[in-house]
PQR file with spaces between the fields and no chain letter, atoms N, CA, C, O and H, PARSE charges and radii, in Angstrom:
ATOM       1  N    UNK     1     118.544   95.838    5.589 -0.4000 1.5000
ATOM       2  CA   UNK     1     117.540   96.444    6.456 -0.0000 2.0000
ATOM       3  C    UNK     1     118.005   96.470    7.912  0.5500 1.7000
ATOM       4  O    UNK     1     118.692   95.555    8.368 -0.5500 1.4000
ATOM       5  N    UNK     2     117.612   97.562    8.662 -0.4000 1.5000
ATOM       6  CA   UNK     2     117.601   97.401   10.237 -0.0000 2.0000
ATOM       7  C    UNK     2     116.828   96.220   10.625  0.5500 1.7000
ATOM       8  O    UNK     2     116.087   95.439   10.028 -0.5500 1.4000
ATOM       9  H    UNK     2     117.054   98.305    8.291  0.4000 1.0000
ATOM      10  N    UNK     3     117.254   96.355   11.836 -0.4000 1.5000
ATOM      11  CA   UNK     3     116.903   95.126   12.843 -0.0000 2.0000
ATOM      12  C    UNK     3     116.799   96.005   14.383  0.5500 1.7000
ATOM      13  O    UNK     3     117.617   96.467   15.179 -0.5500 1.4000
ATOM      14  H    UNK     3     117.856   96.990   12.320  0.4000 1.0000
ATOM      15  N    UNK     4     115.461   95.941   14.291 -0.4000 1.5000
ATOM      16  CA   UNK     4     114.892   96.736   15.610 -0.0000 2.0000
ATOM      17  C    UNK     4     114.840   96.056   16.399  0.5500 1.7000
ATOM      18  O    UNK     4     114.653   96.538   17.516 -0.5500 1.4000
ATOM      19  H    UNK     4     114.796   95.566   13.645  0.4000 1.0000
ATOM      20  N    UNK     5     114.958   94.764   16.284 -0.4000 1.5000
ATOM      21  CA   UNK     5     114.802   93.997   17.933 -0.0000 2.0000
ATOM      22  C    UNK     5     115.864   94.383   18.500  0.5500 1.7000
ATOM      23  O    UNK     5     116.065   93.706   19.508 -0.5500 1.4000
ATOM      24  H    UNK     5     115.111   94.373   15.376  0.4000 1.0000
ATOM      25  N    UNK     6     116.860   95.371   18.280 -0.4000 1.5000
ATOM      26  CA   UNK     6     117.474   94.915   18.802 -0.0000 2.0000
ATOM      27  C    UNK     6     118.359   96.084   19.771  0.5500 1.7000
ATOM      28  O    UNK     6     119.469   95.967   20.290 -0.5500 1.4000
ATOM      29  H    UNK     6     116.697   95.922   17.461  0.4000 1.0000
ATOM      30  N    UNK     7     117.302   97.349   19.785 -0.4000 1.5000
ATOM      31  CA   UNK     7     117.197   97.926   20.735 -0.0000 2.0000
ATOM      32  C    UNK     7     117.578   97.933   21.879  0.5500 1.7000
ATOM      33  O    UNK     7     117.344   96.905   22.515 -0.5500 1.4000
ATOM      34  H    UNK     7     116.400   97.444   19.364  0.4000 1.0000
ATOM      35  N    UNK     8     118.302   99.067   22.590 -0.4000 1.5000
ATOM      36  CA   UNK     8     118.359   99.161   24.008 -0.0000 2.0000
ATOM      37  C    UNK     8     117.125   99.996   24.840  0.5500 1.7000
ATOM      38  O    UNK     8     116.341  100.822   24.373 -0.5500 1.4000
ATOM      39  H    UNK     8     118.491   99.901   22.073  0.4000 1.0000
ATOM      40  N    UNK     9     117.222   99.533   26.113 -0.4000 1.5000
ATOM      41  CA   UNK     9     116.087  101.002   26.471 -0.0000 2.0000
ATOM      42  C    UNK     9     117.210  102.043   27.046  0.5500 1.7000
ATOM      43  O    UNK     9     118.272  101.861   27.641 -0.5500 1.4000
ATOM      44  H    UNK     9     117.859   98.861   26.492  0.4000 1.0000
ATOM      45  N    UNK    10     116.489  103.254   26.595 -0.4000 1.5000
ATOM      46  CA   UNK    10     117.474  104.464   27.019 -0.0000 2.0000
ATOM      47  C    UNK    10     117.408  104.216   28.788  0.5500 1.7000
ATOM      48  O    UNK    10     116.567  103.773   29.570 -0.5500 1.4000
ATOM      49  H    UNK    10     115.626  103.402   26.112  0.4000 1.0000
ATOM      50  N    UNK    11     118.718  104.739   28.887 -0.4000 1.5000
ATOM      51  CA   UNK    11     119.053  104.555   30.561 -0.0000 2.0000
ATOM      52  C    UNK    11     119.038  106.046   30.785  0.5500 1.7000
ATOM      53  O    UNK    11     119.371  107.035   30.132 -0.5500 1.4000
ATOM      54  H    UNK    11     119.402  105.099   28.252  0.4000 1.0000
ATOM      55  N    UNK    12     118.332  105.725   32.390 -0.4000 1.5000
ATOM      56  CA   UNK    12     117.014  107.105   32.568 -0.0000 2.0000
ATOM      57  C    UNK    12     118.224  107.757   33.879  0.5500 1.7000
ATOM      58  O    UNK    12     118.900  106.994   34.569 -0.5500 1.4000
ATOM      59  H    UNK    12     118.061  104.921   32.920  0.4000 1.0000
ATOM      60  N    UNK    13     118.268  109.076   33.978 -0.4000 1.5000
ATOM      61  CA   UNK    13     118.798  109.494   35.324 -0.0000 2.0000
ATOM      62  C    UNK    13     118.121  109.112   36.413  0.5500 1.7000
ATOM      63  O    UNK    13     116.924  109.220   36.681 -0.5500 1.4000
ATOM      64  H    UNK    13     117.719  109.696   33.418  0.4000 1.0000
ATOM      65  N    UNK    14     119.375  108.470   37.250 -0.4000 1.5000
ATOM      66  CA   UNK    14     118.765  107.972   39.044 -0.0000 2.0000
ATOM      67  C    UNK    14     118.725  109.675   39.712  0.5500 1.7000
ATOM      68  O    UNK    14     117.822  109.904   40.516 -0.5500 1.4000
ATOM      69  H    UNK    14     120.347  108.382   37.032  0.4000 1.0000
ATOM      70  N    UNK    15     119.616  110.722   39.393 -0.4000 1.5000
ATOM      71  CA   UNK    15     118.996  111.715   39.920 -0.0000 2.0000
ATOM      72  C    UNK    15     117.819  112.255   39.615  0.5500 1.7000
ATOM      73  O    UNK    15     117.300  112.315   40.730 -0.5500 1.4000
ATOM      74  H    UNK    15     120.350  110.536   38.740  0.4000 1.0000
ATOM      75  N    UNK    16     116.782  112.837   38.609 -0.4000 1.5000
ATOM      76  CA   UNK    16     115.963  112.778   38.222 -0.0000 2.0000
ATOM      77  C    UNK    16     114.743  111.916   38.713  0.5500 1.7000
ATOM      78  O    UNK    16     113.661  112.401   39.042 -0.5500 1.4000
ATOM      79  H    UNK    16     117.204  112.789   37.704  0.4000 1.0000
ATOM      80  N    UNK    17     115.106  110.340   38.724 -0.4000 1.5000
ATOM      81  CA   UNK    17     113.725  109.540   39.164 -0.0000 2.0000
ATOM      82  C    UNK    17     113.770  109.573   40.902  0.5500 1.7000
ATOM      83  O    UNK    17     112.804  109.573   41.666 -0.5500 1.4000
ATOM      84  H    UNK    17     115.986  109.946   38.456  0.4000 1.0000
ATOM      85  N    UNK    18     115.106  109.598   41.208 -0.4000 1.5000
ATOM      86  CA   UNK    18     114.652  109.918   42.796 -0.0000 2.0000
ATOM      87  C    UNK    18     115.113  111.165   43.445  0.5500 1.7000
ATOM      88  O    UNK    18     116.298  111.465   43.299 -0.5500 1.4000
ATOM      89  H    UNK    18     115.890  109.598   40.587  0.4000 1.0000
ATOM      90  N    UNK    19     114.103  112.166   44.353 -0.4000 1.5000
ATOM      91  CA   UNK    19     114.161  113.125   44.647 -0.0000 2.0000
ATOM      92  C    UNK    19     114.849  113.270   46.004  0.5500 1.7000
ATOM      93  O    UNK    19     115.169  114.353   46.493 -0.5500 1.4000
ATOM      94  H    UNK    19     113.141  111.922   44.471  0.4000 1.0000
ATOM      95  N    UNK    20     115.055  112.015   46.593 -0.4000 1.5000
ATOM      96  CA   UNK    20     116.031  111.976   47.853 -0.0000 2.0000
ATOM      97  C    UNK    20     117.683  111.542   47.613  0.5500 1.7000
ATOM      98  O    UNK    20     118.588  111.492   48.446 -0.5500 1.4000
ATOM      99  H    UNK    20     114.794  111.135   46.196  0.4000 1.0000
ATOM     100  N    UNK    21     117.709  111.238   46.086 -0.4000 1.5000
ATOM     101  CA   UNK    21     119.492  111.191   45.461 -0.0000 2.0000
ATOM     102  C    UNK    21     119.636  112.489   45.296  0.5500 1.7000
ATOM     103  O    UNK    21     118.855  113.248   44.722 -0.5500 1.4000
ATOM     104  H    UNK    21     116.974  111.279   45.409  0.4000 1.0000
ATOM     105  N    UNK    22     121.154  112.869   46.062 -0.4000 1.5000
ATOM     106  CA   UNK    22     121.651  114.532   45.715 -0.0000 2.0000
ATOM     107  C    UNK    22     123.364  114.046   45.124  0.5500 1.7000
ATOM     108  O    UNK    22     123.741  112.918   45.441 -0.5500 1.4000
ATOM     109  H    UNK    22     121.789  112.253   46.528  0.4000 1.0000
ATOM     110  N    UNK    23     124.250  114.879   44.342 -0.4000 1.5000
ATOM     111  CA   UNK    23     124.923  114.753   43.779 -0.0000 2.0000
ATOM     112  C    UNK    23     126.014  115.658   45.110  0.5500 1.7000
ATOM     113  O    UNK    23     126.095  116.863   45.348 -0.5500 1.4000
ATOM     114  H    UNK    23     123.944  115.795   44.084  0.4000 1.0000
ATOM     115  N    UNK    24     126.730  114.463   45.764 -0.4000 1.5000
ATOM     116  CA   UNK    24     127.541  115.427   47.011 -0.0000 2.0000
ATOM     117  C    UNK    24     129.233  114.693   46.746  0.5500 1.7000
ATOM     118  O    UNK    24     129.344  113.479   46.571 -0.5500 1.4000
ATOM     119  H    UNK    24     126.664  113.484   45.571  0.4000 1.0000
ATOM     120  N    UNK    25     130.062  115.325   46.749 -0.4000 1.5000
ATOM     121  CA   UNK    25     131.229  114.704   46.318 -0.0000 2.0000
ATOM     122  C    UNK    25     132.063  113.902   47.662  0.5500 1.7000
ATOM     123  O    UNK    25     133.182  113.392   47.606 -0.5500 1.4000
ATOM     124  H    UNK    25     129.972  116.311   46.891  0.4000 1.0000
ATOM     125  N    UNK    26     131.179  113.969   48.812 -0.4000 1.5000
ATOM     126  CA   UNK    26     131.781  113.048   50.015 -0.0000 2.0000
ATOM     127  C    UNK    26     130.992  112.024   50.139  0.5500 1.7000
ATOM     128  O    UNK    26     131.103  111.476   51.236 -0.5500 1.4000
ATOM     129  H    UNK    26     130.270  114.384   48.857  0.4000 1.0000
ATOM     130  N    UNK    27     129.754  111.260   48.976 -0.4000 1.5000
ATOM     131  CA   UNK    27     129.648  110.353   48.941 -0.0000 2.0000
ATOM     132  C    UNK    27     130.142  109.123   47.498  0.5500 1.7000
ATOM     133  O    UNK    27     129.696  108.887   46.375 -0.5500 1.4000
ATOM     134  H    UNK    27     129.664  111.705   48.085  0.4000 1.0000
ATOM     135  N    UNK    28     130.974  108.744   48.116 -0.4000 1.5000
ATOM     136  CA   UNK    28     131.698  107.981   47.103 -0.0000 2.0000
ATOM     137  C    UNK    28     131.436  106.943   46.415  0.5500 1.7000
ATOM     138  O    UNK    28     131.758  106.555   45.292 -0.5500 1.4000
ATOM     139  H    UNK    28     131.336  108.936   49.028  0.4000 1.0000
ATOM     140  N    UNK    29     130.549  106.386   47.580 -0.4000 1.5000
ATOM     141  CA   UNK    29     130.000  104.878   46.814 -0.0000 2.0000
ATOM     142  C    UNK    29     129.251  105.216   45.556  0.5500 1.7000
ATOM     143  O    UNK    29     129.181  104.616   44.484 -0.5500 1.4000
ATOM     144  H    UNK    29     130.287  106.701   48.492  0.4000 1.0000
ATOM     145  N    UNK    30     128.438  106.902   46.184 -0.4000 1.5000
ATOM     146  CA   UNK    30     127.763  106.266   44.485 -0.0000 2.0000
ATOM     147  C    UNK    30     128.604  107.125   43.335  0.5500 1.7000
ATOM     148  O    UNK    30     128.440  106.913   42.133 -0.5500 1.4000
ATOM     149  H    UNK    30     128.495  107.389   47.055  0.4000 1.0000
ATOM     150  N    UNK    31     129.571  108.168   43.880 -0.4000 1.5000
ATOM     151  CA   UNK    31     130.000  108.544   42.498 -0.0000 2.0000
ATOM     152  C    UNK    31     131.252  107.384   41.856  0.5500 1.7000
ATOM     153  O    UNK    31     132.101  107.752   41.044 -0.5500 1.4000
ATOM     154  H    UNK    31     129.705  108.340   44.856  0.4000 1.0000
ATOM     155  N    UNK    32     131.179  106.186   42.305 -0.4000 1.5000
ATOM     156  CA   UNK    32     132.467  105.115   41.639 -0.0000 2.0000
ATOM     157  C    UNK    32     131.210  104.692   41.081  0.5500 1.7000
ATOM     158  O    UNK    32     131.533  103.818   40.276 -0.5500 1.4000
ATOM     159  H    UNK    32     130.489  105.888   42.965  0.4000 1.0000
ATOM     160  N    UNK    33     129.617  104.852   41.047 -0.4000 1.5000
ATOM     161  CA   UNK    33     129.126  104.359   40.205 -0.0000 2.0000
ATOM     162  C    UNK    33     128.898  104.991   38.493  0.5500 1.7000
ATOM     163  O    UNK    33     127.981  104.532   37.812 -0.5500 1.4000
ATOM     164  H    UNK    33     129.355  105.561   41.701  0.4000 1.0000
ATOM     165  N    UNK    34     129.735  105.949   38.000 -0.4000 1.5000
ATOM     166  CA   UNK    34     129.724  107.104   37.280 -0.0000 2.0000
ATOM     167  C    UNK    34     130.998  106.832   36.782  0.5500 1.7000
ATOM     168  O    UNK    34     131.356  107.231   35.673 -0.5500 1.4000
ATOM     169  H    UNK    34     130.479  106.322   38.554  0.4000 1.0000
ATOM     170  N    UNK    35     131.902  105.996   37.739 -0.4000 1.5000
ATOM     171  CA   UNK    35     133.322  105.809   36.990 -0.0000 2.0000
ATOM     172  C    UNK    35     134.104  104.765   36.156  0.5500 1.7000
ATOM     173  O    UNK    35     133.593  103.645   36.165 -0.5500 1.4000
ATOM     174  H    UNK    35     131.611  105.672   38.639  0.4000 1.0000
ATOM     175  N    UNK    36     135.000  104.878   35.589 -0.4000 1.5000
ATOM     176  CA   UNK    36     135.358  102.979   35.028 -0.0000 2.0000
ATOM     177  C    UNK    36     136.123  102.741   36.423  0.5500 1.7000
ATOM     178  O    UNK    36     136.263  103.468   37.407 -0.5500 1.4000
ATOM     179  H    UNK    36     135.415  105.787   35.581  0.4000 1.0000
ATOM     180  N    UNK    37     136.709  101.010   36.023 -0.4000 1.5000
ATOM     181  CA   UNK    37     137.502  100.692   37.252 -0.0000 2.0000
ATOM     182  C    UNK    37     138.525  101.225   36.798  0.5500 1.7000
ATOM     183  O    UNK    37     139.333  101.428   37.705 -0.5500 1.4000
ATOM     184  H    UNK    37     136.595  100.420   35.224  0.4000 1.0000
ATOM     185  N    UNK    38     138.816  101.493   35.988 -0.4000 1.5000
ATOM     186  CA   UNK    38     140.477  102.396   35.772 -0.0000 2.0000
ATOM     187  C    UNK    38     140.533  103.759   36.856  0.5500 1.7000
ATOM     188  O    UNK    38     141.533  104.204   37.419 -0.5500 1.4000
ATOM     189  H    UNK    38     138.160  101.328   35.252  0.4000 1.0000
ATOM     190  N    UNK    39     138.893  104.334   36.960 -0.4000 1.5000
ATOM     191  CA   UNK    39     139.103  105.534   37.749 -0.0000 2.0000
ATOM     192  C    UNK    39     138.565  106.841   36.930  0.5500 1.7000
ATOM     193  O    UNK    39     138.283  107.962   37.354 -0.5500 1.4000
ATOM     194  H    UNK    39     138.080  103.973   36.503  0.4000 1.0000
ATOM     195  N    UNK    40     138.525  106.348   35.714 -0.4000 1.5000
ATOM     196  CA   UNK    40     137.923  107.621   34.662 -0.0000 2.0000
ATOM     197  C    UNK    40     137.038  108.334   34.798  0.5500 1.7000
ATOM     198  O    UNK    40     136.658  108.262   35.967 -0.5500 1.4000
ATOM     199  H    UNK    40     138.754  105.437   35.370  0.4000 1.0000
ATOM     200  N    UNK    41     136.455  109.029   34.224 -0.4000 1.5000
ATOM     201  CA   UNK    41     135.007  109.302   34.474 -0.0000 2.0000
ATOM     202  C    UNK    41     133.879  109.230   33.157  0.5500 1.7000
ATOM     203  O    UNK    41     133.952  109.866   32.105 -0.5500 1.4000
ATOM     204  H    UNK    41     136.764  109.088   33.274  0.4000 1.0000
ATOM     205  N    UNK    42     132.965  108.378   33.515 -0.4000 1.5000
ATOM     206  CA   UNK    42     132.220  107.958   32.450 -0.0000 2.0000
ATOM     207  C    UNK    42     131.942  108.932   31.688  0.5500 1.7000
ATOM     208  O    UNK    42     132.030  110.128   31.966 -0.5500 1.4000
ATOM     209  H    UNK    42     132.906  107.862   34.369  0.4000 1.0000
ATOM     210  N    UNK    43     131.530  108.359   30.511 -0.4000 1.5000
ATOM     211  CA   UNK    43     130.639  109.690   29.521 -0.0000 2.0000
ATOM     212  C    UNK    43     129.012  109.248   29.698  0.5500 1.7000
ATOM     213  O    UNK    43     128.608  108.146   30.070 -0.5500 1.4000
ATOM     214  H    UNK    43     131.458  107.388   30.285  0.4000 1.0000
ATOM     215  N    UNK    44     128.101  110.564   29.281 -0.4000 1.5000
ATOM     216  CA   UNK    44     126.798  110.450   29.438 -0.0000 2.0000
ATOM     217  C    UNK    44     126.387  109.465   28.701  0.5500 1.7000
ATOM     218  O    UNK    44     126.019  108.495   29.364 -0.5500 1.4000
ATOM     219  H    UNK    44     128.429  111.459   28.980  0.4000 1.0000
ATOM     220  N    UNK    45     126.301  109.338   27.402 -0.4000 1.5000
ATOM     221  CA   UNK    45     126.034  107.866   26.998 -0.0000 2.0000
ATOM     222  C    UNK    45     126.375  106.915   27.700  0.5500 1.7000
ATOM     223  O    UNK    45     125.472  106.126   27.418 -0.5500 1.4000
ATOM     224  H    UNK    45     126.599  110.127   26.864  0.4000 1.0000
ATOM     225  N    UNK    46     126.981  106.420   28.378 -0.4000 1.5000
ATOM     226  CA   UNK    46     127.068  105.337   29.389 -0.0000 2.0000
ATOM     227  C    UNK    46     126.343  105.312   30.448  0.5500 1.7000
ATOM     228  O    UNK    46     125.872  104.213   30.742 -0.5500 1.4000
ATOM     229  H    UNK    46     127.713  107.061   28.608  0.4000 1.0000
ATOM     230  N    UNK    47     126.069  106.332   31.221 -0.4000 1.5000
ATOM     231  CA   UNK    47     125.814  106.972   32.247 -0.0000 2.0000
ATOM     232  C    UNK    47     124.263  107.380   32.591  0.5500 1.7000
ATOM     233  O    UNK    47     123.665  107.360   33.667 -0.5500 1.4000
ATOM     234  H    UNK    47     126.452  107.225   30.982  0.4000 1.0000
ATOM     235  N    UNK    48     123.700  107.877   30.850 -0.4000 1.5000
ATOM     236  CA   UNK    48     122.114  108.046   31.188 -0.0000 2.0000
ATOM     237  C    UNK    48     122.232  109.121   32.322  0.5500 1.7000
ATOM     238  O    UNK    48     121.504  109.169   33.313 -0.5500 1.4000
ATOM     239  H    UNK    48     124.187  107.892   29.977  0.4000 1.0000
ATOM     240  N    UNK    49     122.953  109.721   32.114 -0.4000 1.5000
ATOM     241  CA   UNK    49     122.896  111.407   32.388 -0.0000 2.0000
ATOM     242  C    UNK    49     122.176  112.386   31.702  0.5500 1.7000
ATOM     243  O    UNK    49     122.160  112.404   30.471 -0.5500 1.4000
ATOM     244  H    UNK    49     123.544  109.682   31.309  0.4000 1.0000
ATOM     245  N    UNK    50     121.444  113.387   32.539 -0.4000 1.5000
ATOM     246  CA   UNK    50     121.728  114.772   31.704 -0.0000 2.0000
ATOM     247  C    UNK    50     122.740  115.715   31.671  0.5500 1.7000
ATOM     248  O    UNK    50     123.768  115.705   32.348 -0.5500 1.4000
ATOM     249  H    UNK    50     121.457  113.372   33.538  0.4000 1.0000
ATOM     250  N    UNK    51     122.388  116.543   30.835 -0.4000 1.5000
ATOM     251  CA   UNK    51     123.573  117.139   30.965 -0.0000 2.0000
ATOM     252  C    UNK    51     124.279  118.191   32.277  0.5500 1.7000
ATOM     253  O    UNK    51     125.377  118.418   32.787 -0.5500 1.4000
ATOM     254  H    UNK    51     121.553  116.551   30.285  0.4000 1.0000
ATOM     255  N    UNK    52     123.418  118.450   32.352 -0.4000 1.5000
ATOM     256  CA   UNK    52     123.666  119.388   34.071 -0.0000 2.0000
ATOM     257  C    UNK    52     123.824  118.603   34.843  0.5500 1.7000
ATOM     258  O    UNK    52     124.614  119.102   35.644 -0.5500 1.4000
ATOM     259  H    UNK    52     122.527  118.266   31.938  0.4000 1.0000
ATOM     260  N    UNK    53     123.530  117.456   35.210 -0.4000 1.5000
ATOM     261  CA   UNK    53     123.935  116.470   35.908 -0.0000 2.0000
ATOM     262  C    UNK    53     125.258  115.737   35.668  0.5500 1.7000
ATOM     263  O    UNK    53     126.008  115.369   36.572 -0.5500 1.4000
ATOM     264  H    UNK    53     122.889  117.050   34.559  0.4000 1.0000
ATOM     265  N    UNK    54     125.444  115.582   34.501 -0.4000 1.5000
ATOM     266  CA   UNK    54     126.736  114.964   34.119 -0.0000 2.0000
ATOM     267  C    UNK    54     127.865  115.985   34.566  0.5500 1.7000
ATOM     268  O    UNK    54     128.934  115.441   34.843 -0.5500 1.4000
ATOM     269  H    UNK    54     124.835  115.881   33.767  0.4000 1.0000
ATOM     270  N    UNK    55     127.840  116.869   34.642 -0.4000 1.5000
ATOM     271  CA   UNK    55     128.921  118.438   34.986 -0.0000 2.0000
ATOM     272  C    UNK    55     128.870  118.375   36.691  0.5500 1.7000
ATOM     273  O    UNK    55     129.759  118.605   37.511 -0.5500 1.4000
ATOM     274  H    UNK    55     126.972  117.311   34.416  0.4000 1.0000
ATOM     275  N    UNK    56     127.745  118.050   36.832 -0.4000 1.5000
ATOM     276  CA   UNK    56     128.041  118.098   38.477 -0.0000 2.0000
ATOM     277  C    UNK    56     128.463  117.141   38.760  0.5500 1.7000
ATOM     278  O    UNK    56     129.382  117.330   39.557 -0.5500 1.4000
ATOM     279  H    UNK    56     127.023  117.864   36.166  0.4000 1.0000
ATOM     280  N    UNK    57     128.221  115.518   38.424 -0.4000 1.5000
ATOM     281  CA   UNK    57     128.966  114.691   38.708 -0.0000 2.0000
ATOM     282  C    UNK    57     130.089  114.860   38.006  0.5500 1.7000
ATOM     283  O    UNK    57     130.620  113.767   38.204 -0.5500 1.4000
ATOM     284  H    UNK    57     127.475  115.364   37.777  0.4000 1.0000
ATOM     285  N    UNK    58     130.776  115.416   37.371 -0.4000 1.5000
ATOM     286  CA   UNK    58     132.124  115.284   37.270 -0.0000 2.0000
ATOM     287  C    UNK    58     132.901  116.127   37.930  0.5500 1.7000
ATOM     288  O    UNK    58     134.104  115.916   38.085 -0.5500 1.4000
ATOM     289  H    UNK    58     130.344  116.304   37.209  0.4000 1.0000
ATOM     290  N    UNK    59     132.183  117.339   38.457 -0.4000 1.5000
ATOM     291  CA   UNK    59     132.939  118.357   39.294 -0.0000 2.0000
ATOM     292  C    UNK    59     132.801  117.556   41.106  0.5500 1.7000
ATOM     293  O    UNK    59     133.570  117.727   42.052 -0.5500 1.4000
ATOM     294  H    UNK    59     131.206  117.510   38.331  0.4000 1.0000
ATOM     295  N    UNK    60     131.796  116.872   41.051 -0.4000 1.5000
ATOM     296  CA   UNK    60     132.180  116.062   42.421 -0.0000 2.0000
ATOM     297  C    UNK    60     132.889  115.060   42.516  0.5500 1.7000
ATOM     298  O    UNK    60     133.388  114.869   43.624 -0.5500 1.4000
ATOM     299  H    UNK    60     131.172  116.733   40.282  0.4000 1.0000
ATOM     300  N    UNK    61     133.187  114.081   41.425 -0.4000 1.5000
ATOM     301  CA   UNK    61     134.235  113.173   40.966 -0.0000 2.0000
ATOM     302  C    UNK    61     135.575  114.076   41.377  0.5500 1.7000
ATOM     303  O    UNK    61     136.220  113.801   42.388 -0.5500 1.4000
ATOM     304  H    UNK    61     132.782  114.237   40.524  0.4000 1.0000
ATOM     305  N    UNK    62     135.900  115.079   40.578 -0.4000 1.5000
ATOM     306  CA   UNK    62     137.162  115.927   40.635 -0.0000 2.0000
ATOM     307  C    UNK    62     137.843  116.337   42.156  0.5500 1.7000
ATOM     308  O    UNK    62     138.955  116.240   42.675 -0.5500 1.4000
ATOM     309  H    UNK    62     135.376  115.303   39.756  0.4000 1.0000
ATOM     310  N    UNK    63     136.479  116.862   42.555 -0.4000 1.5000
ATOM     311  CA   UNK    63     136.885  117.438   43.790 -0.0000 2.0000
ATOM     312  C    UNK    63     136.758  116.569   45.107  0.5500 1.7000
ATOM     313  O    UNK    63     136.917  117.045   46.231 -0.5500 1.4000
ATOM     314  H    UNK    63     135.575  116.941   42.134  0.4000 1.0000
ATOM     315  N    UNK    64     136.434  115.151   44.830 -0.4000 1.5000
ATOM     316  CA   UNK    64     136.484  113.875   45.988 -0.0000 2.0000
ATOM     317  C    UNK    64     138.059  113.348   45.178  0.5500 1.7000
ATOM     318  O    UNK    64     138.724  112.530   45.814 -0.5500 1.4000
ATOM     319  H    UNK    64     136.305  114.765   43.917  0.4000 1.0000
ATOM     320  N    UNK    65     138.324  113.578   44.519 -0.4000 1.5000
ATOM     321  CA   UNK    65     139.714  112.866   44.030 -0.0000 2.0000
ATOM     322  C    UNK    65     141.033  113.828   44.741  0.5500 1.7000
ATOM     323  O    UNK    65     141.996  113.436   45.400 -0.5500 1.4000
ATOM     324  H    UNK    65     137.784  114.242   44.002  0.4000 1.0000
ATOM     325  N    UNK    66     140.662  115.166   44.335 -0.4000 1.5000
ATOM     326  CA   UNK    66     141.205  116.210   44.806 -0.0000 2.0000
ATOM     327  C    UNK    66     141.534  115.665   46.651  0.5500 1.7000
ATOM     328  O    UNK    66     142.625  115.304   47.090 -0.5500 1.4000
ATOM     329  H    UNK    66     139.880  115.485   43.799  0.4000 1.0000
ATOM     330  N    UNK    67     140.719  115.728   47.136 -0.4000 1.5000
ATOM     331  CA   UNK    67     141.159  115.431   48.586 -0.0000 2.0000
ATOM     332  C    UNK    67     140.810  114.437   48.813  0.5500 1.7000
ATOM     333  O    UNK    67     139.886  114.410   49.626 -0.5500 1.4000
ATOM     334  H    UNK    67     139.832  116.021   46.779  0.4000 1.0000
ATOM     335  N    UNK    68     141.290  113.097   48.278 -0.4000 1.5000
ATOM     336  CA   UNK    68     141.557  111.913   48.696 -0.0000 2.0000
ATOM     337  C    UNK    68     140.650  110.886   48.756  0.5500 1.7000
ATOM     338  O    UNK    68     141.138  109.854   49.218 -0.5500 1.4000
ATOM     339  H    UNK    68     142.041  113.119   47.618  0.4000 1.0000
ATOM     340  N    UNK    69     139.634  110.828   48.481 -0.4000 1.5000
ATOM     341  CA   UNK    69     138.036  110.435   48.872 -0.0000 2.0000
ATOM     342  C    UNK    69     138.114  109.293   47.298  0.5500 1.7000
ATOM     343  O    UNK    69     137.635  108.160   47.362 -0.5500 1.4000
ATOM     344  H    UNK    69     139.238  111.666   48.106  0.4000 1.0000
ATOM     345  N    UNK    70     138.617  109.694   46.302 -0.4000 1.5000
ATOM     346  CA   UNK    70     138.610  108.510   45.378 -0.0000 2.0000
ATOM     347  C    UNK    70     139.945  108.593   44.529  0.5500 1.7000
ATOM     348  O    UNK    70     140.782  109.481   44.689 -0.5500 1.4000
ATOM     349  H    UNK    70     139.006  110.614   46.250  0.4000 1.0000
ATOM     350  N    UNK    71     140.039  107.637   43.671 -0.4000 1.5000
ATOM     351  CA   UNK    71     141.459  107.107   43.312 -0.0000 2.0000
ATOM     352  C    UNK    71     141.451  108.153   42.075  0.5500 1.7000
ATOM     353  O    UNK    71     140.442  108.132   41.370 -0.5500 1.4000
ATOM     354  H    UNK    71     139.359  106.915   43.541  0.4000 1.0000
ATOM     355  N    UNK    72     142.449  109.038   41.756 -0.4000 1.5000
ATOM     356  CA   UNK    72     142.903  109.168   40.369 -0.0000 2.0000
ATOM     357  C    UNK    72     142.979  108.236   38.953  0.5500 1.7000
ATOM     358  O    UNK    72     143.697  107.253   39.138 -0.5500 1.4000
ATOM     359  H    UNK    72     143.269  109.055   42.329  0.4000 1.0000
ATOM     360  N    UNK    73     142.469  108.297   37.720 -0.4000 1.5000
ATOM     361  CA   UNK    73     143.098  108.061   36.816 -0.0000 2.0000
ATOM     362  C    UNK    73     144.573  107.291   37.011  0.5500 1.7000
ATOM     363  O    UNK    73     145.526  107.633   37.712 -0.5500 1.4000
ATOM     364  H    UNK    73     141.886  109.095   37.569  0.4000 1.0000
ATOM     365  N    UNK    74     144.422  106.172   36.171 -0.4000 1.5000
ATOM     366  CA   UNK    74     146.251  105.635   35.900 -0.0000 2.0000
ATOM     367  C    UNK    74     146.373  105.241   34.458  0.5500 1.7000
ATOM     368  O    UNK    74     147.453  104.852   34.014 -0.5500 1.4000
ATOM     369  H    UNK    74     143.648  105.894   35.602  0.4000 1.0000
């Protein structure tokens, strides 16, 4: 049998619950929160993304890496 205790709660978008978070790729602090420490870029299951959101944070991930603003992949 399952074992329901043992549940996670779904992890909710911080863009979504707050209307003063915008997805801008020259702020870094919070898109390293979207990343591993390797530098990757999370997947939505981790992340508690949607999906239009998950695409924009990865196109602002890309393009803050692009000009220097965060570390590449190793």
């Amino acid at each position: 049998p399952l074992d329901l205790g043992t549940r996670r709660k779904k992890k909710t978008d911080p863009f979504t619950e707050d209307g003063d978070l915008k997805i801008d790729y020259k702020n870094s602090k919070l898109l390293t929160r979207f990343m591993s420490e390797r530098g990757r870029i999370l997947p939505r299951r981790m992340t508690g993304l949607t999906s239009s959101n998950q695409r924009q944070v990865s196109q602002a991930i890309k393009r803050a890496q692009a000009i220097g603003l965060l570390p590449y992949r190793r």
